[in-house]
Every structure is written in C-alpha cells, then in structure tokens.
CSV table of C-alpha atoms in Angstrom, one decimal:
chain,number,residue,atom,x,y,z
A,1,MET,CA,-73.5,-60.2,102.0
A,2,THR,CA,-74.6,-63.4,100.3
A,3,ASP,CA,-76.9,-61.6,97.9
A,4,ALA,CA,-73.8,-59.9,96.3
A,5,LEU,CA,-72.1,-63.2,95.6
A,6,ARG,CA,-72.6,-65.0,92.3
A,7,PRO,CA,-70.7,-68.3,92.7
A,8,VAL,CA,-70.4,-70.5,89.6
A,9,ILE,CA,-69.1,-74.1,89.5
A,10,VAL,CA,-68.0,-75.6,86.2
A,11,GLY,CA,-68.4,-79.4,86.3
A,12,ALA,CA,-70.8,-81.7,88.1
A,13,GLY,CA,-68.6,-84.6,88.9
A,14,PRO,CA,-67.5,-85.5,92.4
A,15,ALA,CA,-65.6,-82.3,92.9
A,16,GLY,CA,-68.4,-80.0,91.6
A,17,VAL,CA,-71.1,-81.8,93.5
A,18,ARG,CA,-69.3,-81.5,96.9
A,19,ALA,CA,-68.4,-77.9,96.2
A,20,ALA,CA,-72.1,-77.1,95.5
A,21,GLU,CA,-73.1,-78.9,98.7
A,22,ALA,CA,-70.8,-76.8,100.8
A,23,LEU,CA,-72.0,-73.5,99.2
A,24,VAL,CA,-75.7,-74.5,99.6
A,25,ASP,CA,-75.0,-75.3,103.3
A,26,ALA,CA,-73.8,-71.7,103.7
A,27,GLY,CA,-77.0,-70.3,102.2
A,28,LEU,CA,-75.7,-69.6,98.6
A,29,ARG,CA,-77.3,-70.6,95.4
A,30,PRO,CA,-74.5,-71.5,92.9
A,31,VAL,CA,-74.8,-71.9,89.2
A,32,VAL,CA,-73.6,-75.4,88.3
A,33,ILE,CA,-72.6,-75.8,84.6
A,34,ASP,CA,-72.5,-79.4,83.4
A,35,GLU,CA,-71.4,-80.4,79.9
A,36,ASN,CA,-73.1,-83.8,80.5
A,37,ALA,CA,-76.9,-84.5,80.5
A,38,ARG,CA,-76.8,-85.8,84.1
A,39,TRP,CA,-74.5,-85.1,87.0
A,40,GLY,CA,-71.8,-87.6,88.2
A,41,GLY,CA,-68.9,-86.7,85.8
A,42,GLN,CA,-67.0,-89.4,83.9
A,43,ILE,CA,-66.2,-91.6,86.9
A,44,TYR,CA,-69.8,-91.7,88.1
A,45,ARG,CA,-71.5,-91.2,84.7
A,46,GLN,CA,-75.2,-92.1,84.8
A,47,PRO,CA,-77.2,-93.9,82.1
A,48,PRO,CA,-79.6,-91.8,80.0
A,49,ALA,CA,-82.6,-90.5,82.0
A,50,ASP,CA,-85.0,-91.8,79.3
A,51,GLY,CA,-84.5,-95.4,80.4
A,52,ALA,CA,-83.1,-96.5,77.1
A,53,PHE,CA,-81.2,-99.1,79.0
A,54,VAL,CA,-81.1,-99.9,82.7
A,55,ARG,CA,-78.1,-101.3,84.6
A,56,GLY,CA,-77.8,-101.2,88.4
A,57,LYS,CA,-75.3,-99.1,90.2
A,58,ARG,CA,-73.4,-102.2,91.3
A,59,ALA,CA,-73.0,-103.3,87.7
A,60,LEU,CA,-72.0,-99.8,86.5
A,61,TYR,CA,-69.6,-98.8,89.3
A,62,GLY,CA,-68.6,-102.0,91.0
A,63,PHE,CA,-66.9,-101.5,94.4
A,64,ASP,CA,-67.6,-97.7,94.1
A,65,ALA,CA,-71.4,-98.1,93.7
A,66,ALA,CA,-72.0,-96.7,97.2
A,67,LYS,CA,-69.8,-93.7,96.5
A,68,ALA,CA,-71.5,-93.1,93.2
A,69,ASP,CA,-74.9,-93.4,94.7
A,70,ALA,CA,-73.9,-90.9,97.5
A,71,VAL,CA,-72.8,-88.3,94.9
A,72,HIS,CA,-75.9,-88.8,92.8
A,73,ARG,CA,-78.2,-88.5,95.8
A,74,THR,CA,-76.5,-85.5,97.1
A,75,MET,CA,-76.9,-83.6,93.8
A,76,ALA,CA,-80.5,-84.7,93.4
A,77,ALA,CA,-81.2,-83.2,96.8
A,78,LEU,CA,-79.4,-80.0,95.8
A,79,LEU,CA,-81.4,-79.4,92.6
A,80,PRO,CA,-84.0,-77.1,94.2
A,81,HIS,CA,-81.2,-75.0,95.7
A,82,VAL,CA,-78.8,-74.6,92.8
A,83,ASP,CA,-79.1,-73.2,89.2
A,84,TYR,CA,-78.2,-76.5,87.4
A,85,ARG,CA,-77.5,-76.2,83.7
A,86,PRO,CA,-76.9,-79.6,82.1
A,87,ASN,CA,-75.9,-80.1,78.5
A,88,THR,CA,-74.0,-76.8,78.7
A,89,LEU,CA,-70.5,-76.3,77.3
A,90,ALA,CA,-68.3,-73.7,79.1
A,91,TRP,CA,-66.4,-72.7,76.0
A,92,ALA,CA,-64.5,-69.6,77.2
A,93,CYS,CA,-63.7,-67.8,80.5
A,94,GLY,CA,-62.6,-64.3,81.4
A,95,ALA,CA,-62.7,-61.8,84.2
A,96,GLY,CA,-66.0,-62.3,86.0
A,97,ARG,CA,-67.7,-64.3,83.2
A,98,VAL,CA,-68.1,-67.8,81.7
A,99,ASP,CA,-69.2,-68.1,78.2
A,100,THR,CA,-71.5,-71.1,77.7
A,101,LEU,CA,-73.5,-72.8,74.9
A,102,GLN,CA,-76.7,-74.7,75.6
A,103,ASP,CA,-79.1,-76.0,73.0
A,104,GLY,CA,-77.4,-73.9,70.4
A,105,ARG,CA,-77.7,-70.7,72.3
A,106,GLU,CA,-74.7,-68.7,73.6
A,107,THR,CA,-75.0,-67.2,77.1
A,108,THR,CA,-72.6,-65.3,79.3
A,109,VAL,CA,-72.8,-66.3,83.0
A,110,PRO,CA,-71.4,-63.7,85.3
A,111,TYR,CA,-69.6,-64.7,88.5
A,112,SER,CA,-68.1,-63.2,91.6
A,113,HIS,CA,-66.3,-66.5,92.5
A,114,LEU,CA,-65.6,-69.4,90.2
A,115,ILE,CA,-64.7,-73.0,91.0
A,116,VAL,CA,-63.4,-74.9,88.0
A,117,ALA,CA,-63.9,-78.6,88.4
A,118,SER,CA,-63.4,-79.5,84.7
A,119,GLY,CA,-62.0,-83.0,85.2
A,120,ALA,CA,-59.7,-84.8,82.9
A,121,THR,CA,-59.3,-86.6,79.6
A,122,ASP,CA,-57.3,-89.5,78.4
A,123,ARG,CA,-53.6,-89.0,77.9
A,124,MET,CA,-52.9,-90.4,74.4
A,125,LEU,CA,-49.7,-91.3,72.7
A,126,PRO,CA,-49.4,-92.3,69.0
A,127,VAL,CA,-49.2,-95.9,67.9
A,128,PRO,CA,-48.8,-96.6,64.2
A,129,GLY,CA,-52.3,-97.3,63.0
A,130,TRP,CA,-54.1,-95.6,65.9
A,131,THR,CA,-56.2,-93.6,63.5
A,132,LEU,CA,-58.0,-96.7,62.2
A,133,ALA,CA,-61.7,-97.1,62.9
A,134,GLY,CA,-62.2,-99.2,66.0
A,135,VAL,CA,-59.6,-97.5,68.2
A,136,TYR,CA,-61.1,-95.8,71.2
A,137,THR,CA,-59.7,-94.0,74.2
A,138,LEU,CA,-60.2,-95.9,77.5
A,139,GLY,CA,-62.6,-93.1,78.5
A,140,GLY,CA,-64.5,-93.4,75.3
A,141,ALA,CA,-64.8,-97.1,75.8
A,142,GLN,CA,-66.2,-96.5,79.3
A,143,VAL,CA,-68.7,-94.0,78.0
A,144,ALA,CA,-70.0,-96.5,75.5
A,145,LEU,CA,-70.6,-99.0,78.3
A,146,LYS,CA,-72.0,-96.7,80.9
A,147,ALA,CA,-74.0,-94.2,78.9
A,148,GLN,CA,-74.9,-96.3,75.8
A,149,GLY,CA,-75.1,-99.8,77.1
A,150,CYS,CA,-72.8,-101.3,74.4
A,151,ALA,CA,-69.3,-102.5,73.9
A,152,ILE,CA,-66.9,-101.0,71.4
A,153,GLY,CA,-66.3,-104.3,69.7
A,154,ARG,CA,-66.9,-108.0,69.7
A,155,ARG,CA,-63.3,-108.9,70.6
A,156,VAL,CA,-61.5,-106.1,72.4
A,157,VAL,CA,-57.9,-105.5,73.4
A,158,PHE,CA,-57.1,-103.0,76.1
A,159,ALA,CA,-53.6,-101.4,75.7
A,160,GLY,CA,-51.6,-98.7,77.4
A,161,THR,CA,-51.0,-98.2,81.0
A,162,GLY,CA,-52.5,-96.9,84.2
A,163,PRO,CA,-55.1,-98.0,86.7
A,164,LEU,CA,-57.9,-97.1,84.3
A,165,LEU,CA,-56.6,-99.8,81.9
A,166,TYR,CA,-57.5,-102.6,84.3
A,167,LEU,CA,-60.7,-101.0,85.5
A,168,VAL,CA,-62.2,-100.6,82.1
A,169,ALA,CA,-61.1,-104.1,81.1
A,170,TYR,CA,-62.7,-105.5,84.2
A,171,GLN,CA,-65.9,-103.5,83.6
A,172,TYR,CA,-66.1,-104.9,80.0
A,173,ALA,CA,-65.4,-108.5,81.0
A,174,LYS,CA,-67.8,-108.3,83.9
A,175,ALA,CA,-70.5,-107.0,81.5
A,176,GLY,CA,-70.0,-110.0,79.3
A,177,ALA,CA,-67.8,-108.5,76.5
A,178,GLN,CA,-65.0,-110.6,75.1
A,179,VAL,CA,-61.7,-109.1,76.3
A,180,ALA,CA,-58.9,-110.7,74.3
A,181,ALA,CA,-56.0,-109.3,76.3
A,182,VAL,CA,-54.7,-106.5,78.5
A,183,LEU,CA,-51.4,-105.2,77.3
A,184,ASP,CA,-49.6,-102.9,79.8
A,185,THR,CA,-46.6,-101.0,78.7
A,186,SER,CA,-45.4,-100.5,82.3
A,187,PRO,CA,-43.0,-103.2,83.5
A,188,LEU,CA,-43.9,-105.4,86.4
A,189,HIS,CA,-40.8,-104.4,88.4
A,190,ARG,CA,-42.0,-100.8,88.5
A,191,GLN,CA,-45.4,-101.9,89.8
A,192,VAL,CA,-43.8,-104.0,92.5
A,193,ALA,CA,-41.5,-101.1,93.5
A,194,ALA,CA,-44.5,-98.9,93.9
A,195,ALA,CA,-46.2,-101.2,96.4
A,196,PRO,CA,-45.1,-99.4,99.6
A,197,ALA,CA,-46.6,-96.1,98.4
A,198,LEU,CA,-49.7,-97.8,97.1
A,199,LEU,CA,-50.3,-99.3,100.6
A,200,ARG,CA,-51.0,-95.8,101.9
A,201,LEU,CA,-54.6,-96.5,100.6
A,202,PRO,CA,-54.9,-100.3,101.2
A,203,SER,CA,-58.5,-100.6,100.2
A,204,THR,CA,-57.8,-98.9,96.9
A,205,PHE,CA,-54.7,-101.0,96.3
A,206,ALA,CA,-56.7,-104.1,97.1
A,207,LYS,CA,-59.3,-103.2,94.5
A,208,GLY,CA,-56.7,-102.9,91.8
A,209,LEU,CA,-55.3,-106.3,92.7
A,210,TYR,CA,-58.8,-107.7,92.6
A,211,TYR,CA,-59.4,-106.5,89.1
A,212,ILE,CA,-56.2,-108.1,87.9
A,213,GLY,CA,-56.9,-111.3,89.7
A,214,TRP,CA,-60.4,-111.5,88.5
A,215,LEU,CA,-59.3,-110.9,84.9
A,216,ARG,CA,-56.7,-113.6,85.1
A,217,ALA,CA,-59.1,-116.0,86.8
A,218,HIS,CA,-61.6,-115.5,83.9
A,219,GLY,CA,-59.0,-116.3,81.2
A,220,VAL,CA,-58.0,-112.8,80.2
A,221,ALA,CA,-54.3,-112.6,79.2
A,222,ILE,CA,-52.4,-109.9,80.9
A,223,GLU,CA,-48.9,-108.9,79.7
A,224,THR,CA,-46.8,-106.2,81.4
A,225,GLY,CA,-43.8,-104.3,80.1
A,226,VAL,CA,-44.9,-104.6,76.5
A,227,THR,CA,-43.9,-102.5,73.5
A,228,LEU,CA,-46.8,-101.6,71.3
A,229,GLU,CA,-45.7,-101.9,67.7
A,230,ARG,CA,-48.6,-101.3,65.3
A,231,ILE,CA,-52.3,-101.5,65.0
A,232,VAL,CA,-53.1,-103.6,62.0
A,233,GLY,CA,-55.9,-103.2,59.5
A,234,GLU,CA,-57.1,-101.7,56.2
A,235,ARG,CA,-59.9,-99.4,57.2
A,236,HIS,CA,-60.8,-101.0,60.5
A,237,VAL,CA,-58.8,-102.6,63.3
A,238,ALA,CA,-58.0,-106.2,62.6
A,239,ALA,CA,-55.2,-106.9,65.0
A,240,LEU,CA,-52.5,-105.4,67.3
A,241,SER,CA,-48.8,-106.2,67.1
A,242,TRP,CA,-46.6,-105.9,70.1
A,243,ARG,CA,-43.4,-107.2,71.7
A,244,ALA,CA,-43.1,-108.8,75.1
A,245,ALA,CA,-40.9,-107.5,77.9
A,246,ARG,CA,-38.4,-110.2,77.2
A,247,GLY,CA,-37.6,-111.4,73.7
A,248,ASP,CA,-37.6,-109.7,70.3
A,249,ALA,CA,-40.3,-111.7,68.6
A,250,ARG,CA,-43.2,-109.7,67.5
A,251,ARG,CA,-46.6,-111.1,68.5
A,252,THR,CA,-50.0,-110.3,67.0
A,253,ILE,CA,-53.4,-110.6,68.5
A,254,ASP,CA,-56.6,-110.5,66.5
A,255,CYS,CA,-59.3,-108.0,67.6
A,256,ASP,CA,-61.9,-105.7,66.1
A,257,ALA,CA,-61.6,-102.9,68.7
A,258,ILE,CA,-58.9,-101.5,70.9
A,259,GLY,CA,-59.3,-99.4,74.1
A,260,LEU,CA,-56.1,-97.3,74.3
A,261,GLY,CA,-54.8,-94.9,77.0
A,262,PHE,CA,-51.8,-93.9,79.0
A,263,GLY,CA,-53.3,-92.4,82.1
A,264,LEU,CA,-55.2,-89.1,82.4
A,265,ARG,CA,-54.4,-85.4,81.7
A,266,SER,CA,-56.0,-82.5,83.4
A,267,GLU,CA,-58.5,-80.2,81.6
A,268,THR,CA,-56.9,-76.8,82.2
A,269,GLN,CA,-58.1,-74.6,79.3
A,270,LEU,CA,-60.7,-72.5,81.3
A,271,ALA,CA,-58.2,-71.7,84.0
A,272,ASP,CA,-55.7,-70.7,81.3
A,273,LEU,CA,-58.2,-68.4,79.6
A,274,ALA,CA,-59.1,-66.8,82.9
A,275,GLY,CA,-55.5,-65.8,83.3
A,276,CYS,CA,-54.2,-68.2,85.9
A,277,ARG,CA,-50.4,-68.7,86.3
A,278,PHE,CA,-49.2,-72.2,85.4
A,279,ARG,CA,-46.3,-74.3,86.6
A,280,PHE,CA,-44.8,-77.5,85.4
A,281,ASP,CA,-45.7,-80.4,87.7
A,282,PRO,CA,-43.2,-83.3,87.5
A,283,LEU,CA,-45.6,-85.8,89.1
A,284,ASN,CA,-48.3,-85.2,86.5
A,285,ARG,CA,-45.8,-84.5,83.8
A,286,ALA,CA,-47.9,-81.5,82.8
A,287,TRP,CA,-48.4,-77.8,83.2
A,288,LEU,CA,-51.1,-77.1,85.9
A,289,PRO,CA,-52.6,-73.9,87.4
A,290,GLU,CA,-50.6,-72.6,90.3
A,291,ARG,CA,-52.7,-73.2,93.5
A,292,ASP,CA,-52.5,-73.4,97.2
A,293,ALA,CA,-53.6,-76.3,99.3
A,294,ALA,CA,-57.2,-75.1,99.2
A,295,GLY,CA,-57.4,-74.7,95.4
A,296,ARG,CA,-56.9,-70.9,95.3
A,297,THR,CA,-55.3,-69.9,92.0
A,298,SER,CA,-53.3,-66.7,91.1
A,299,VAL,CA,-56.6,-65.1,90.0
A,300,ARG,CA,-58.5,-63.7,92.9
A,301,GLY,CA,-61.8,-65.5,93.4
A,302,LEU,CA,-61.0,-68.4,91.1
A,303,TYR,CA,-60.4,-71.9,92.5
A,304,VAL,CA,-59.6,-75.3,90.9
A,305,ALA,CA,-60.6,-78.7,92.2
A,306,GLY,CA,-60.7,-82.3,91.2
A,307,ASP,CA,-58.7,-83.9,88.4
A,308,GLY,CA,-58.7,-80.5,86.6
A,309,ALA,CA,-56.2,-79.3,89.2
A,310,GLY,CA,-54.1,-82.5,89.1
A,311,ILE,CA,-54.9,-86.2,88.6
A,312,ALA,CA,-55.8,-87.8,91.9
A,313,GLY,CA,-59.0,-89.7,91.5
A,314,ALA,CA,-62.6,-89.5,92.6
A,315,ASP,CA,-62.1,-89.6,96.4
A,316,ALA,CA,-59.6,-86.7,96.1
A,317,ALA,CA,-62.0,-84.9,93.8
A,318,GLU,CA,-64.8,-85.0,96.4
A,319,ALA,CA,-62.4,-83.7,99.1
A,320,SER,CA,-60.8,-81.0,97.0
A,321,GLY,CA,-64.2,-79.8,95.7
A,322,ARG,CA,-65.4,-79.3,99.3
A,323,ARG,CA,-62.0,-77.8,100.3
A,324,ALA,CA,-62.3,-75.2,97.5
A,325,ALA,CA,-65.8,-74.3,98.4
A,326,LEU,CA,-64.8,-73.8,102.1
A,327,ALA,CA,-61.9,-71.6,100.9
A,328,LEU,CA,-64.4,-69.5,98.8
A,329,LEU,CA,-66.6,-69.1,101.9
A,330,ASP,CA,-63.7,-68.1,104.1
A,331,ASP,CA,-62.5,-65.6,101.5
A,332,ALA,CA,-66.0,-64.1,101.3
A,333,GLY,CA,-66.3,-64.0,105.1
A,334,ILE,CA,-69.2,-66.4,105.2
A,335,VAL,CA,-69.7,-69.1,107.9
A,336,ALA,CA,-72.1,-72.0,107.3
A,337,PRO,CA,-74.6,-72.5,110.1
A,338,PRO,CA,-73.2,-75.2,112.5
A,339,HIS,CA,-76.2,-77.5,112.0
A,340,ARG,CA,-75.6,-77.6,108.2
A,341,ALA,CA,-71.9,-78.4,108.6
A,342,ALA,CA,-72.4,-81.0,111.3
A,343,GLY,CA,-71.0,-84.4,110.4
A,344,LYS,CA,-69.2,-83.1,107.3
A,345,PRO,CA,-65.3,-82.8,107.1
A,346,ASP,CA,-63.7,-79.5,107.9
A,347,ALA,CA,-60.7,-78.0,106.1
A,348,ALA,CA,-58.1,-79.7,108.3
A,349,THR,CA,-59.7,-83.1,107.9
A,350,LEU,CA,-60.0,-82.7,104.1
A,351,GLN,CA,-56.3,-81.7,103.9
A,352,ARG,CA,-55.2,-84.8,105.7
A,353,THR,CA,-57.3,-86.9,103.3
A,354,LEU,CA,-55.7,-85.1,100.3
A,355,THR,CA,-52.2,-85.6,101.7
A,356,ARG,CA,-52.7,-89.3,102.1
A,357,ILE,CA,-54.1,-89.6,98.6
A,358,GLY,CA,-51.2,-87.6,97.3
A,359,ALA,CA,-48.7,-90.2,98.6
A,360,PHE,CA,-50.7,-92.9,96.9
A,361,ARG,CA,-50.8,-90.9,93.7
A,362,ALA,CA,-47.0,-90.7,93.7
A,363,GLY,CA,-47.0,-94.5,93.9
A,364,LEU,CA,-49.3,-94.8,90.9
A,365,GLU,CA,-46.9,-92.6,88.8
A,366,THR,CA,-44.1,-94.9,89.7
A,367,ALA,CA,-46.1,-98.0,88.8
A,368,PHE,CA,-47.6,-96.7,85.6
A,369,ALA,CA,-45.3,-94.1,84.1
A,370,PRO,CA,-46.3,-93.4,80.4
A,371,PRO,CA,-43.9,-94.8,77.8
A,372,VAL,CA,-42.4,-91.6,76.5
A,373,ALA,CA,-40.4,-93.4,73.9
A,374,LEU,CA,-43.6,-94.4,72.2
A,375,ALA,CA,-44.0,-90.8,71.0
A,376,ALA,CA,-40.4,-89.6,71.1
A,377,GLN,CA,-39.2,-92.5,68.9
A,378,CYS,CA,-42.3,-93.2,66.8
A,379,PRO,CA,-41.8,-93.7,63.0
A,380,ASP,CA,-41.9,-90.6,60.9
A,381,ASP,CA,-45.0,-91.7,59.1
A,382,THR,CA,-47.0,-92.1,62.3
A,383,ILE,CA,-49.8,-89.6,62.6
A,384,VAL,CA,-49.3,-87.5,65.7
A,385,CYS,CA,-52.0,-84.8,65.2
A,386,ARG,CA,-55.2,-86.7,64.1
A,387,CYS,CA,-57.3,-83.6,63.5
A,388,GLU,CA,-54.8,-82.0,61.0
A,389,GLU,CA,-53.2,-85.3,59.9
A,390,ILE,CA,-49.7,-84.2,60.9
A,391,ASP,CA,-47.1,-87.0,61.2
A,392,ALA,CA,-44.0,-87.3,63.3
A,393,GLY,CA,-41.7,-86.7,60.4
A,394,THR,CA,-43.3,-83.3,59.6
A,395,LEU,CA,-42.7,-82.3,63.2
A,396,ARG,CA,-39.1,-83.5,63.2
A,397,ARG,CA,-38.2,-81.7,60.0
A,398,CYS,CA,-39.6,-78.5,61.3
A,399,ILE,CA,-37.6,-78.9,64.6
A,400,ARG,CA,-34.4,-79.9,62.9
A,401,GLY,CA,-34.6,-76.9,60.6
A,402,GLY,CA,-34.3,-74.7,63.7
A,403,GLU,CA,-37.6,-73.1,63.1
A,404,ALA,CA,-39.4,-74.4,66.2
A,405,THR,CA,-37.9,-74.6,69.7
A,406,GLU,CA,-41.1,-74.0,71.6
A,407,LEU,CA,-44.4,-75.9,71.5
A,408,ASN,CA,-46.6,-73.0,70.4
A,409,ARG,CA,-44.1,-72.1,67.6
A,410,LEU,CA,-44.2,-75.8,66.4
A,411,LYS,CA,-48.0,-75.6,66.4
A,412,ALA,CA,-48.0,-72.3,64.4
A,413,LEU,CA,-45.6,-73.8,61.8
A,414,THR,CA,-47.2,-77.3,61.4
A,415,ARG,CA,-50.8,-76.8,62.6
A,416,ALA,CA,-50.3,-79.7,65.1
A,417,GLY,CA,-52.8,-78.9,67.9
A,418,MET,CA,-55.0,-76.5,65.8
A,419,GLY,CA,-57.8,-79.0,65.2
A,420,ARG,CA,-61.1,-79.8,66.8
A,421,CYS,CA,-59.5,-81.3,69.9
A,422,GLN,CA,-57.3,-78.3,70.6
A,423,GLY,CA,-54.3,-80.5,71.3
A,424,ARG,CA,-56.0,-82.8,73.8
A,425,MET,CA,-55.0,-85.8,71.7
A,426,CYS,CA,-51.6,-84.7,70.3
A,427,GLY,CA,-50.3,-82.1,72.7
A,428,ASP,CA,-48.4,-84.5,75.0
A,429,ALA,CA,-46.9,-86.4,72.0
A,430,ALA,CA,-45.9,-83.2,70.2
A,431,ALA,CA,-44.1,-82.0,73.3
A,432,LEU,CA,-42.3,-85.3,73.7
A,433,VAL,CA,-41.1,-85.2,70.1
A,434,LEU,CA,-39.9,-81.6,70.6
A,435,ALA,CA,-38.1,-82.5,73.8
A,436,ALA,CA,-36.4,-85.5,72.2
A,437,GLU,CA,-35.3,-83.7,69.1
A,438,THR,CA,-33.9,-80.7,71.0
A,439,GLY,CA,-32.4,-82.7,73.9
A,440,ARG,CA,-34.2,-80.7,76.5
A,441,PRO,CA,-36.4,-81.6,79.5
A,442,LEU,CA,-40.1,-81.7,78.8
A,443,ALA,CA,-40.6,-78.7,81.2
A,444,ASP,CA,-38.5,-76.6,78.9
A,445,VAL,CA,-40.4,-76.9,75.6
A,446,GLY,CA,-43.4,-74.9,76.9
A,447,ARG,CA,-47.1,-75.7,76.8
A,448,LEU,CA,-49.9,-75.2,74.4
A,449,ARG,CA,-51.8,-72.0,75.2
A,450,ALA,CA,-55.6,-72.4,75.4
A,451,GLN,CA,-57.7,-70.7,72.8
A,452,PRO,CA,-61.4,-70.1,72.8
A,453,PRO,CA,-63.6,-72.0,72.1
A,454,VAL,CA,-62.1,-74.8,74.1
A,455,LYS,CA,-64.2,-77.3,72.2
A,456,PRO,CA,-65.9,-77.1,68.8
A,457,PHE,CA,-68.5,-74.3,68.7
A,458,PRO,CA,-71.2,-73.8,66.0
A,459,ILE,CA,-70.5,-70.5,64.1
A,460,ALA,CA,-74.3,-69.9,64.0
A,461,ALA,CA,-74.4,-69.6,67.8
A,462,ALA,CA,-71.5,-67.1,67.7
A,463,LEU,CA,-73.3,-65.0,65.1
A,464,ALA,CA,-76.7,-65.1,66.8
A,465,GLY,CA,-78.0,-61.6,67.3
A,466,ASP,CA,-75.5,-60.0,65.1
A,467,ASP,CA,-76.4,-58.2,61.8
A,468,VAL,CA,-75.5,-61.0,59.4
A,469,VAL,CA,-76.2,-60.5,55.7
A,470,ALA,CA,-77.7,-63.7,54.2
A,471,ILE,CA,-76.2,-65.0,51.0
A,472,PRO,CA,-78.8,-65.0,48.2
A,473,ASP,CA,-79.8,-68.4,47.0
A,474,GLU,CA,-78.7,-67.6,43.4
A,475,ALA,CA,-75.2,-66.7,44.7
A,476,ARG,CA,-74.6,-69.8,46.8
A,477,ASP,CA,-72.9,-71.8,44.0
A,478,GLU,CA,-70.8,-69.0,42.7
C-alpha cells in the first residue's frame, strides 16, 4: 500500500517538518520541497551552512531557541528518510504534479497526496515614499539579520503593526543595532481590550510584554495609535513623518532605514492553482482555501497547513503540519506503528492545541488590526503597485469610470498585480481601494487569481529541451 503513495510536502518550516516526521513514522518517504537553502522556514531561519557568520540559537531565536532547535534537529534526523530538495521553487501546481525549479532546471514532481505548507509573507500597505531605497518589509529585515548577519541600516525605525513589529525591533536592538523608534498604528486601547483573549496563551502574551518592556528600558521610543504620513528622502530614506494618536502636529524622526509591515498574509497561490475552493475569512481579512479541521481541502488528497492555511504562528504550524499528515495517513488507510507514535500528540490533542491558539489569534487581530484607511485614503500620487508603478489615482480613475468593479478586472485594466510579486505587495491595498471607492465590503470585491509561475521564473528554464531556434549573432541588433 505504501509503495503506491507518493506524498509531497511543499515547505520545510515548522509545519512541513512536523508533517514529514509523521509520514516517516508511518513508513513513508515524502518529497520535501524547500525554497530555502536550509530547513526551518522564516521563523526558524538558519544562518548559511558555509559558516559565513555564526550566531548562537539563543541570539537568533530568543525565547524560542529551544523550539527552533527541536525543529532543526528533527529535520536533520529525517534527512536519510526523506527526499529533501532545498533551493527549490515550487512554481506551479496541478492535478497530481508540482512543477519545480532547482539550479536552473525545471522538474515535475508527481504526487498522490500533497501537503502545502507554504507559509506567509508580510502584509504591506502603501505609505507615500515607501518605494525609496532603505524601506524593507519586517520579514526582509529579519532575513538580513538571521541569514546575512547584518542590519538594514545604521539608524532604523520599525513601523506598522502586529506582534512581528515588536519582535523584529527587539531582535535588532538585542543584536546591537540602533533602533530609533517603534511606531505602531494600532491604538493602545485596542491592545488593552484584547488582553483577555491574549491570556489564553499566557506565556506567549508574556513574551510580547517582555519585548515591549525591554525596548522601553533600553531607551527605544514606542508610540501607539500613530498615523504614518510620509517616508522622506530623495533617493534614499532620510526620515519618517507621522502624527501621534492625540494632536495634529506632524512629527519627523531621522533614520536611514525603515522596517515596515502590517501583519502577515498567507501564501495561497499553489492551492489556488491546484483547484482548491476558497472562502473569505473575516479574521484573516483574506481569501483562504476551504479546509476542514485537519487541513483537508476541496481537492481530494491535497492538504494545507501552517500559516499558508491561515495566520496562527509557529506553534500552530507545528500542530497543523502533524495534523494534516495524520489526516493523510487516515485517508490512505495507514496506521503508524505504535512505538513510532509514542509520546507524540494524536489528532485530538492537536485539535485542542489549535483551538486554544485560535482564540489567542482572535485577540491578536483585535489588538493589531491593520489600518485600512492607509490604503483606502492614501493620496492619489502614492504608488500602490511597486512592480508596475501604478499609483492610487490610476486605480481610482479606473474604478470611478465604472470599468472595474472586481479585483481581477482592475488588474487587467491597470496592470496592478501583474508584476514580479504577483500582487503580494499590492493585492491587499488594491482591494481596499476598490472596496472604498465602490462602497462595498472587502469580501465582495473578489480576490486575485493565482497565475503560474507564482514567482519569477527564468525563461531559459521553461524553454530547456524544446526546439528553440537561436538568433544569429548578426541579427541580434536588428
């Protein structure tokens, strides 16, 4: 029975690693496709294996060092029992196959069952001047610190909202970088109101309070309820202008780099290409694949886990990854030997964990709701789509002309969302502009449909093996 199964896991973060562990325990040898060079995902990203720089796990992951180490050690032990493919981009997905790119070569990976643990990216909203050099996503700032051993600037401001805002600011300050300020768009009263829900996970709540307290104790200014006005500079960031929660006076803080982000958004493109049904999730303010409690989607044999199924954090990713793998085994009629499953959580225990984390997650959304007005009311000359350089005014003129009432139509008419990022940077903002201009709820303006390749793909790889006629040298300049 197991010989006929070809399980594939996309992603080697906490969800992918725990899914692989459960499948290996049952005697399967899954293919694990990892876009990164080393397993761990974004949250537990490892430094380069070549030893270009060395930082201990405690320095890299703080309070979560033990959890990161457990995930890293688990995957290291699994390597002889899985087909691990690092530095591999899963760029398309269809019935029974995942199309991948590794070292410039395109390969189709067949599967009987697929677990998509594709993680998340930063949710971005446009701020005038955010296209200047020196503006990074919070995730990008974290990659620079964890994987490259450097800071994004000499004097850094972190702005936006969400727990990642404080975590990255703390990591930078702890590493010795100069953090000029943390500017949180979420008002303090919302954060206080969320406290009862956040206490569902007291240790996690305490960590967040510690980060804030540590930053304040070390002289880092923290402002809540701010309005981000403009990022100032000619070609490079020089300052950030903002308004406080109380008072109309504009304030400006000098800096040479900004870490910007407004929470996270799920990476759902592969599930979309595979044909999964989607539904609008009010908590995540996003369209997500329909799934049951175990991660089963509307496509038979396809499961979603981790932040790619809905933002819930690393602990939930581990639980949902194992939960999806157990569902796969149950659907395939396979039972892991008791000695291999001993001491590891069963489906019921995992579900209780996910339910508890879900209540905490609802509290986070209360505390750190993204400032939708930042996009809906941004000035007309503010760039919304960075790839295609489409500003808010262009979107509004198209909408007001009655030509676009749905997000994909707006994309077709303006090219917003057609660039290299495939709408990852601008999709949320474009939807908010469309909803504001048409007076409709966000759920009613549609979602950007995924298109292959889900990330930039060298045309040479796509043409490899085809009968391609070379252009003669003498004709190249004609």
